[in-house]
PDB file of C-alpha atoms in Angstrom:
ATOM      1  CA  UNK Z1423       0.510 -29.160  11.464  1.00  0.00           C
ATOM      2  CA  UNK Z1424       1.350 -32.946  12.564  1.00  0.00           C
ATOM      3  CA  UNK Z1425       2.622 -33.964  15.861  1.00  0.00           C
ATOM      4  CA  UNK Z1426       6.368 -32.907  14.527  1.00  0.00           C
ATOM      5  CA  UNK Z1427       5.243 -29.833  13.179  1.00  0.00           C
ATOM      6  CA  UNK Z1428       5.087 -30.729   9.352  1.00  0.00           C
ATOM      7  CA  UNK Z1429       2.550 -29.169   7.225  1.00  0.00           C
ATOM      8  CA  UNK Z1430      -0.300 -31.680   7.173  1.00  0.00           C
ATOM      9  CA  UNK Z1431      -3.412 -29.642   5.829  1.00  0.00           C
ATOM     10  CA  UNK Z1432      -2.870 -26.382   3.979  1.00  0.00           C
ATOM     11  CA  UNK Z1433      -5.875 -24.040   2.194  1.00  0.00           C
ATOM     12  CA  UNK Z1434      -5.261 -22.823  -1.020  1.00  0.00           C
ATOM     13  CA  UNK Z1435      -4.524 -19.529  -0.670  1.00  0.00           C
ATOM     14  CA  UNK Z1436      -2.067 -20.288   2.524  1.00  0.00           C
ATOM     15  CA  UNK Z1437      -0.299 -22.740   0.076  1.00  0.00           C
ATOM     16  CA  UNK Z1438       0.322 -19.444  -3.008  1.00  0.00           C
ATOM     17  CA  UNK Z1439       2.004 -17.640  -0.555  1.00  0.00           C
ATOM     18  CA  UNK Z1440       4.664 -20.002   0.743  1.00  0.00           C
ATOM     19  CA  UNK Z1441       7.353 -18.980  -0.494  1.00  0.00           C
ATOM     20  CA  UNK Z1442      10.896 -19.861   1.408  1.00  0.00           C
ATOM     21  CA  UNK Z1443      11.868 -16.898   3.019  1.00  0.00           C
ATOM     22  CA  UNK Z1444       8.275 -17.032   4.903  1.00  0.00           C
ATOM     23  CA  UNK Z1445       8.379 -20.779   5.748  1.00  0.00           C
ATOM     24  CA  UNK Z1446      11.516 -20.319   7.611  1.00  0.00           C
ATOM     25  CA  UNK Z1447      10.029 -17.449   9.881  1.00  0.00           C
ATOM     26  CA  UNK Z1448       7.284 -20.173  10.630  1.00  0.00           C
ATOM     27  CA  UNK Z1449       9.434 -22.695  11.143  1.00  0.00           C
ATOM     28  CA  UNK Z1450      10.924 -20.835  14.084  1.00  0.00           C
ATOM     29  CA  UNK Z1451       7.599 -19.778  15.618  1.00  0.00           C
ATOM     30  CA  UNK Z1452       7.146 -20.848  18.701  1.00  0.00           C
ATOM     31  CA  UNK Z1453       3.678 -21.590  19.810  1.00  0.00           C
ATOM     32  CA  UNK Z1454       1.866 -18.434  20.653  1.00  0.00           C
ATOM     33  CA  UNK Z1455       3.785 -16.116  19.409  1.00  0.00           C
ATOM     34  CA  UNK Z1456       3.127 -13.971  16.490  1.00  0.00           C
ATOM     35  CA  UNK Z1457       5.326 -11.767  13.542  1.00  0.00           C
ATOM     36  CA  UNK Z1458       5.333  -9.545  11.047  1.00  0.00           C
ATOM     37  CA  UNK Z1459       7.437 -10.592   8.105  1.00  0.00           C
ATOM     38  CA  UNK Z1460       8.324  -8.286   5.363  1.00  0.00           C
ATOM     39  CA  UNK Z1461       8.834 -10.362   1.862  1.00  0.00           C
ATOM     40  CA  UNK Z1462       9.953  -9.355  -1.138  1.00  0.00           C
ATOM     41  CA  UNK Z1463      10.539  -5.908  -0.183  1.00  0.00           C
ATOM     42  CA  UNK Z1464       7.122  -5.167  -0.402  1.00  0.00           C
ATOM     43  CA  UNK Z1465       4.544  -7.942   0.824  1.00  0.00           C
ATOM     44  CA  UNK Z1466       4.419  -7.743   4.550  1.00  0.00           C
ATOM     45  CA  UNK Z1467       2.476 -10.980   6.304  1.00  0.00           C
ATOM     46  CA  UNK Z1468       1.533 -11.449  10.132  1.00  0.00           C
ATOM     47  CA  UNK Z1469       2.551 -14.839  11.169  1.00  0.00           C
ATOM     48  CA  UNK Z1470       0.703 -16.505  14.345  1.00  0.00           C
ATOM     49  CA  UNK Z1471       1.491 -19.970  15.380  1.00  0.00           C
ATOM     50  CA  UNK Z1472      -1.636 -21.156  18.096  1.00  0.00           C
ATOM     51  CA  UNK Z1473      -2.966 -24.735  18.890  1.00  0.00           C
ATOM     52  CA  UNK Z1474      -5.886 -26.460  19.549  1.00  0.00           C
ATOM     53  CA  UNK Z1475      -6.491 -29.634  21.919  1.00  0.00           C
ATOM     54  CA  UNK Z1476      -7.627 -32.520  19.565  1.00  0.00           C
ATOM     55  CA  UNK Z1477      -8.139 -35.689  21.337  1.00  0.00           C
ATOM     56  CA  UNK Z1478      -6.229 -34.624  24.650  1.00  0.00           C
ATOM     57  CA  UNK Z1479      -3.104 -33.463  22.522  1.00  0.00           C
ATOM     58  CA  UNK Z1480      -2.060 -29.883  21.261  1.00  0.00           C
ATOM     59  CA  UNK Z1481      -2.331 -29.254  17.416  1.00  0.00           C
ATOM     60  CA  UNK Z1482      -0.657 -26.522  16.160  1.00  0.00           C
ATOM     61  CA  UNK Z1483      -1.873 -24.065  13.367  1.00  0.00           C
ATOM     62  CA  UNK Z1484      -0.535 -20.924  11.773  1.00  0.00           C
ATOM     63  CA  UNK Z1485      -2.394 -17.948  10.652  1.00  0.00           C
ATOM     64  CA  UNK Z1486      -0.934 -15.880   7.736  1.00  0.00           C
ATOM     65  CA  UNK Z1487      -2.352 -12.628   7.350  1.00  0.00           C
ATOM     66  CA  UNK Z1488      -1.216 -10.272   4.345  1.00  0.00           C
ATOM     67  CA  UNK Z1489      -0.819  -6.791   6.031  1.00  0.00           C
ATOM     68  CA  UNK Z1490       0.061  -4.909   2.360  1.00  0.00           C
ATOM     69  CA  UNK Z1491      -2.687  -3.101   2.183  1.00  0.00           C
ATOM     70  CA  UNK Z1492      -3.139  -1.786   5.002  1.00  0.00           C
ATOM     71  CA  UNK Z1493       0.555  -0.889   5.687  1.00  0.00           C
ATOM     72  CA  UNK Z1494       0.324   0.666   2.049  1.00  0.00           C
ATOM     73  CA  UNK Z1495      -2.852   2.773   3.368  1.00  0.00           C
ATOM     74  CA  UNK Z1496      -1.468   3.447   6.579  1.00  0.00           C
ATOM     75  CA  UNK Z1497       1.828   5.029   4.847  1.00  0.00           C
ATOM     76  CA  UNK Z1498      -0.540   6.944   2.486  1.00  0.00           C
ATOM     77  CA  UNK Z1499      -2.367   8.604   5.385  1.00  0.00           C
ATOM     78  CA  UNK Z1500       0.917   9.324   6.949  1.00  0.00           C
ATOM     79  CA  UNK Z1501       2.677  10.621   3.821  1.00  0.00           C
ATOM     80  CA  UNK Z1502      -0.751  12.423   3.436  1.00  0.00           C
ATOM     81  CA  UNK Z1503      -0.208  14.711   6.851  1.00  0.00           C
ATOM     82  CA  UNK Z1504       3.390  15.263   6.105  1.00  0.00           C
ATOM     83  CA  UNK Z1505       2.690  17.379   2.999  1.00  0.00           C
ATOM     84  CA  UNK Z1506      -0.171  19.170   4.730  1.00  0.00           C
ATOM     85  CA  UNK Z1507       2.018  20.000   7.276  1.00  0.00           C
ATOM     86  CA  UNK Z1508       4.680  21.026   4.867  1.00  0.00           C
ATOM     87  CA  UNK Z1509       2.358  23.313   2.625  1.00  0.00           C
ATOM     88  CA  UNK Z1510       0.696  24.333   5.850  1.00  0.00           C
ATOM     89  CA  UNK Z1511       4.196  25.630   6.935  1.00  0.00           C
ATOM     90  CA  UNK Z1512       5.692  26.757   3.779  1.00  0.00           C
ATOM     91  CA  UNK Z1513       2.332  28.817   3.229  1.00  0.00           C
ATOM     92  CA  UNK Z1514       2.643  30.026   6.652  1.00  0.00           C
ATOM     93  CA  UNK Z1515       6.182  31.485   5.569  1.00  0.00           C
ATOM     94  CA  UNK Z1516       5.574  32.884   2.153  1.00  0.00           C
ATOM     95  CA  UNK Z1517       2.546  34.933   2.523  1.00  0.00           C
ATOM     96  CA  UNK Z1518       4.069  37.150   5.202  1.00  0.00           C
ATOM     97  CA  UNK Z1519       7.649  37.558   3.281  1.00  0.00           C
ATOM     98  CA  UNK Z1520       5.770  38.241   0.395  1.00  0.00           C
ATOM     99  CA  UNK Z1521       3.505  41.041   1.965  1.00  0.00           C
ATOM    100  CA  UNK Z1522       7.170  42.536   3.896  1.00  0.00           C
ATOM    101  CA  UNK Z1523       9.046  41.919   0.213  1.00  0.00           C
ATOM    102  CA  UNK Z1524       5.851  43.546  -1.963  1.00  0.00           C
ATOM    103  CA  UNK Z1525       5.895  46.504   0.272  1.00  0.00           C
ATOM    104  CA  UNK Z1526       9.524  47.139   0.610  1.00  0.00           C
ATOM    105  CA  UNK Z1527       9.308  46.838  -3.487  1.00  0.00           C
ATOM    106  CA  UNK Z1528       7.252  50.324  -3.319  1.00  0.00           C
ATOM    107  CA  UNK Z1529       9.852  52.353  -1.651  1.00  0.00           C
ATOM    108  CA  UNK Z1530      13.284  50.098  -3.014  1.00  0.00           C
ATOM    109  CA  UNK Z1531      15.497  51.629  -5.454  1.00  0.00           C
ATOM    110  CA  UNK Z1532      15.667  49.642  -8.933  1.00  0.00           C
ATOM    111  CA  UNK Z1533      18.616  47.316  -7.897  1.00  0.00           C
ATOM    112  CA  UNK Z1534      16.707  46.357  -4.869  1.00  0.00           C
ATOM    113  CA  UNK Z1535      13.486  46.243  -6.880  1.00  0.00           C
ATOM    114  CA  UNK Z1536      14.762  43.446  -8.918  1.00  0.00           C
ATOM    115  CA  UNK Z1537      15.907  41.447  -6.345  1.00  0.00           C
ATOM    116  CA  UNK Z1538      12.939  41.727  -4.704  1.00  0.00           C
ATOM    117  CA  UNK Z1539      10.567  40.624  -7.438  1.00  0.00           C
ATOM    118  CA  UNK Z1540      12.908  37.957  -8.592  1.00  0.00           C
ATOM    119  CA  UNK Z1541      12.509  36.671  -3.995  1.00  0.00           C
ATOM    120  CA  UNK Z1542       8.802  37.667  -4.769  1.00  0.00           C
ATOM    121  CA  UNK Z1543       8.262  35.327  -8.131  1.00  0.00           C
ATOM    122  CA  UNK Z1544      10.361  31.926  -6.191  1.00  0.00           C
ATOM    123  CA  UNK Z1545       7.850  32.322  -3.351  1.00  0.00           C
ATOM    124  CA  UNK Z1546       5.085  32.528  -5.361  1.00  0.00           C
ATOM    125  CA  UNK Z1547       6.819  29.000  -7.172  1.00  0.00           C
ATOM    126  CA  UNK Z1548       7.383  27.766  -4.426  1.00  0.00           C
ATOM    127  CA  UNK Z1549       3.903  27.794  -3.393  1.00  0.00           C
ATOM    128  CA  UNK Z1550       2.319  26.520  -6.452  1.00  0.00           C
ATOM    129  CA  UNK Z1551       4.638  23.465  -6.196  1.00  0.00           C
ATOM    130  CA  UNK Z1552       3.538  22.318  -2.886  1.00  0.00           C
ATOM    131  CA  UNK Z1553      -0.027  23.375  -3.399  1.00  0.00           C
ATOM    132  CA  UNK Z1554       0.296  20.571  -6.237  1.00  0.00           C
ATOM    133  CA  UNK Z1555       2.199  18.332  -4.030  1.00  0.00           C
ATOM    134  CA  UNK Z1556      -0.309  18.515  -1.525  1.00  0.00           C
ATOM    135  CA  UNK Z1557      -2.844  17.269  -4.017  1.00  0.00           C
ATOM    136  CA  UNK Z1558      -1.123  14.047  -4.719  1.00  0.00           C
ATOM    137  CA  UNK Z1559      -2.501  12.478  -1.816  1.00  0.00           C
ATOM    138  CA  UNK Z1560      -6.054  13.555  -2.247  1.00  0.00           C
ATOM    139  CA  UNK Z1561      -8.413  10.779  -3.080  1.00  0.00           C
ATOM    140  CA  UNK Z1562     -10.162  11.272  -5.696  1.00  0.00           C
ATOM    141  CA  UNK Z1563     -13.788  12.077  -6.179  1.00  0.00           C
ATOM    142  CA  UNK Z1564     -15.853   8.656  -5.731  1.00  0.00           C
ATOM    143  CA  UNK Z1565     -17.366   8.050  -9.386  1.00  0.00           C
ATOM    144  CA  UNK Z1566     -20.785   6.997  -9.010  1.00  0.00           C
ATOM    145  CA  UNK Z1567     -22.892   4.744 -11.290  1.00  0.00           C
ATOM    146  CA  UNK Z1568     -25.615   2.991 -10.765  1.00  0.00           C
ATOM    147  CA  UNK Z1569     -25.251  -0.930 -11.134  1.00  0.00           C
ATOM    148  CA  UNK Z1570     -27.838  -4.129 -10.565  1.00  0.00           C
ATOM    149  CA  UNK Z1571     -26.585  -5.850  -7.442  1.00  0.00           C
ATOM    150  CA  UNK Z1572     -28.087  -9.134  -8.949  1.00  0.00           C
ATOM    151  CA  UNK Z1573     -25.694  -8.920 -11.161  1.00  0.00           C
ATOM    152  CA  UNK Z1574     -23.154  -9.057  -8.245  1.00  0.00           C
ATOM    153  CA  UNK Z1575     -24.429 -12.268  -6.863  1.00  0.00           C
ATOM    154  CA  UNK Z1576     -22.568 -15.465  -8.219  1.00  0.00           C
ATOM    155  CA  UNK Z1577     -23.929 -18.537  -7.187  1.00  0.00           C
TER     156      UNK Z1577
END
Protein backbone atom coordinates (compact mmCIF):
# COMPACT_ATOMS: atom_id res chain seq x y z
CA UNK A 1 0.00 0.00 0.00
CA UNK A 2 1.19 3.81 -0.56
CA UNK A 3 1.84 6.24 2.12
CA UNK A 4 -2.21 6.91 2.24
CA UNK A 5 -2.99 3.46 2.21
CA UNK A 6 -4.06 3.00 -1.55
CA UNK A 7 -3.40 -0.18 -3.24
CA UNK A 8 -0.10 0.38 -5.03
CA UNK A 9 1.18 -3.25 -5.95
CA UNK A 10 -1.26 -6.15 -5.98
CA UNK A 11 -0.37 -10.10 -7.13
CA UNK A 12 -2.64 -11.70 -9.24
CA UNK A 13 -4.37 -13.89 -7.30
CA UNK A 14 -4.84 -11.09 -4.34
CA UNK A 15 -6.36 -8.92 -7.18
CA UNK A 16 -9.38 -12.16 -8.25
CA UNK A 17 -10.48 -12.05 -4.95
CA UNK A 18 -11.27 -8.40 -4.31
CA UNK A 19 -14.39 -8.21 -4.35
CA UNK A 20 -16.24 -5.13 -2.33
CA UNK A 21 -17.53 -6.57 0.61
CA UNK A 22 -13.73 -7.75 1.41
CA UNK A 23 -12.05 -4.42 0.49
CA UNK A 24 -14.08 -2.65 2.98
CA UNK A 25 -13.02 -5.07 5.92
CA UNK A 26 -9.40 -4.05 4.76
CA UNK A 27 -10.02 -0.76 4.54
CA UNK A 28 -10.78 -0.65 8.24
CA UNK A 29 -7.80 -2.76 9.33
CA UNK A 30 -5.77 -1.23 11.43
CA UNK A 31 -2.16 -2.08 11.31
CA UNK A 32 -1.51 -5.31 13.07
CA UNK A 33 -4.49 -6.57 13.44
CA UNK A 34 -5.94 -9.49 11.73
CA UNK A 35 -9.80 -11.00 10.63
CA UNK A 36 -11.66 -13.52 9.46
CA UNK A 37 -14.19 -12.45 6.89
CA UNK A 38 -16.92 -14.66 5.73
CA UNK A 39 -17.96 -13.74 1.87
CA UNK A 40 -20.48 -14.85 -0.04
CA UNK A 41 -21.90 -17.07 2.46
CA UNK A 42 -19.43 -19.48 1.87
CA UNK A 43 -15.73 -18.19 1.13
CA UNK A 44 -14.20 -17.33 4.43
CA UNK A 45 -10.64 -15.20 4.08
CA UNK A 46 -8.14 -14.19 6.99
CA UNK A 47 -7.28 -10.63 6.59
CA UNK A 48 -3.82 -9.30 8.21
CA UNK A 49 -2.74 -5.79 7.72
CA UNK A 50 1.41 -5.64 8.88
CA UNK A 51 4.20 -3.20 7.68
CA UNK A 52 7.55 -3.11 6.85
CA UNK A 53 10.22 -0.16 7.35
CA UNK A 54 11.32 0.91 3.77
CA UNK A 55 13.66 3.73 3.78
CA UNK A 56 13.00 4.81 7.55
CA UNK A 57 9.10 4.85 6.89
CA UNK A 58 6.36 2.12 7.63
CA UNK A 59 4.80 0.35 4.51
CA UNK A 60 1.86 -1.37 5.01
CA UNK A 61 0.81 -4.79 3.42
CA UNK A 62 -2.14 -7.11 3.73
CA UNK A 63 -2.18 -10.79 3.69
CA UNK A 64 -5.36 -12.56 2.40
CA UNK A 65 -5.58 -16.03 3.22
CA UNK A 66 -8.63 -18.23 1.91
CA UNK A 67 -9.61 -20.35 5.01
CA UNK A 68 -12.54 -22.49 2.86
CA UNK A 69 -11.01 -25.41 2.92
CA UNK A 70 -10.00 -25.89 5.86
CA UNK A 71 -13.14 -24.52 7.65
CA UNK A 72 -15.01 -26.96 5.14
CA UNK A 73 -12.64 -29.90 6.55
CA UNK A 74 -12.75 -28.81 9.93
CA UNK A 75 -16.79 -28.90 9.85
CA UNK A 76 -16.50 -32.35 8.15
CA UNK A 77 -14.45 -33.78 11.01
CA UNK A 78 -16.82 -32.23 13.40
CA UNK A 79 -20.04 -33.29 11.64
CA UNK A 80 -18.03 -36.61 11.38
CA UNK A 81 -17.98 -37.19 15.48
CA UNK A 82 -21.49 -36.02 15.86
CA UNK A 83 -22.96 -38.99 13.96
CA UNK A 84 -20.57 -41.40 15.65
CA UNK A 85 -21.68 -40.21 18.70
CA UNK A 86 -25.25 -40.38 17.64
CA UNK A 87 -25.10 -44.07 16.22
CA UNK A 88 -22.80 -44.81 19.12
CA UNK A 89 -25.77 -43.75 21.39
CA UNK A 90 -28.72 -44.82 19.48
CA UNK A 91 -26.93 -48.36 19.20
CA UNK A 92 -26.27 -48.18 22.78
CA UNK A 93 -30.21 -47.87 23.26
CA UNK A 94 -31.61 -50.30 20.79
CA UNK A 95 -29.72 -53.40 21.37
CA UNK A 96 -30.76 -53.64 25.02
CA UNK A 97 -34.66 -52.70 24.31
CA UNK A 98 -34.52 -55.05 21.70
CA UNK A 99 -33.07 -58.01 23.83
CA UNK A 100 -35.92 -56.79 26.97
CA UNK A 101 -38.73 -56.40 23.90
CA UNK A 102 -37.56 -59.98 22.05
CA UNK A 103 -37.83 -61.70 25.32
CA UNK A 104 -40.95 -60.26 26.68
CA UNK A 105 -42.31 -61.32 22.94
CA UNK A 106 -41.86 -65.14 24.21
CA UNK A 107 -44.12 -64.97 27.12
CA UNK A 108 -46.67 -61.79 25.67
CA UNK A 109 -50.08 -62.60 24.71
CA UNK A 110 -50.86 -61.92 20.84
CA UNK A 111 -52.01 -58.23 21.33
CA UNK A 112 -48.84 -57.55 23.12
CA UNK A 113 -46.93 -59.69 20.63
CA UNK A 114 -47.74 -57.37 17.89
CA UNK A 115 -46.90 -54.42 19.47
CA UNK A 116 -43.87 -55.68 20.38
CA UNK A 117 -42.58 -56.80 17.00
CA UNK A 118 -43.98 -53.78 15.31
CA UNK A 119 -41.30 -51.61 18.64
CA UNK A 120 -38.91 -54.53 17.62
CA UNK A 121 -38.92 -53.89 13.53
CA UNK A 122 -38.59 -49.51 14.15
CA UNK A 123 -35.51 -50.28 16.25
CA UNK A 124 -34.10 -52.45 14.00
CA UNK A 125 -34.93 -49.23 11.22
CA UNK A 126 -33.82 -47.15 13.18
CA UNK A 127 -30.52 -48.65 13.34
CA UNK A 128 -29.94 -49.32 9.77
CA UNK A 129 -30.61 -45.59 9.12
CA UNK A 130 -27.92 -44.26 11.25
CA UNK A 131 -25.56 -47.09 10.51
CA UNK A 132 -25.91 -45.48 6.86
CA UNK A 133 -25.75 -42.05 8.18
CA UNK A 134 -22.72 -42.76 9.90
CA UNK A 135 -21.14 -43.77 6.63
CA UNK A 136 -21.63 -40.49 4.95
CA UNK A 137 -18.71 -39.08 6.47
CA UNK A 138 -16.34 -41.89 5.81
CA UNK A 139 -13.66 -41.09 3.34
CA UNK A 140 -13.44 -43.15 0.91
CA UNK A 141 -10.93 -45.79 0.07
CA UNK A 142 -7.73 -43.95 -1.51
CA UNK A 143 -7.71 -45.29 -5.28
CA UNK A 144 -4.31 -46.08 -6.16
CA UNK A 145 -2.62 -46.00 -9.60
CA UNK A 146 0.53 -45.82 -10.52
CA UNK A 147 1.57 -42.57 -12.52
CA UNK A 148 5.17 -41.14 -14.01
CA UNK A 149 6.04 -38.20 -11.80
CA UNK A 150 7.94 -36.75 -14.91
CA UNK A 151 4.97 -36.34 -16.21
CA UNK A 152 4.09 -34.08 -13.20
CA UNK A 153 6.93 -31.74 -13.71
CA UNK A 154 6.05 -28.59 -15.92
CA UNK A 155 8.77 -26.50 -16.69
Amino acid sequence: MDFDGKIQQINPKAEQLLVPALLDHINALAPGDAITVKVDGATTYRLQKSHFIDRGFARHFVMIEDLTVEIVAAEKNVYGKVIRMMSHEVNNTVGPVNSIMESALKTSSDNLKDALQVAIDRNHHLNHFMRNYADLVKLPAPKKKLIDINLLYIL
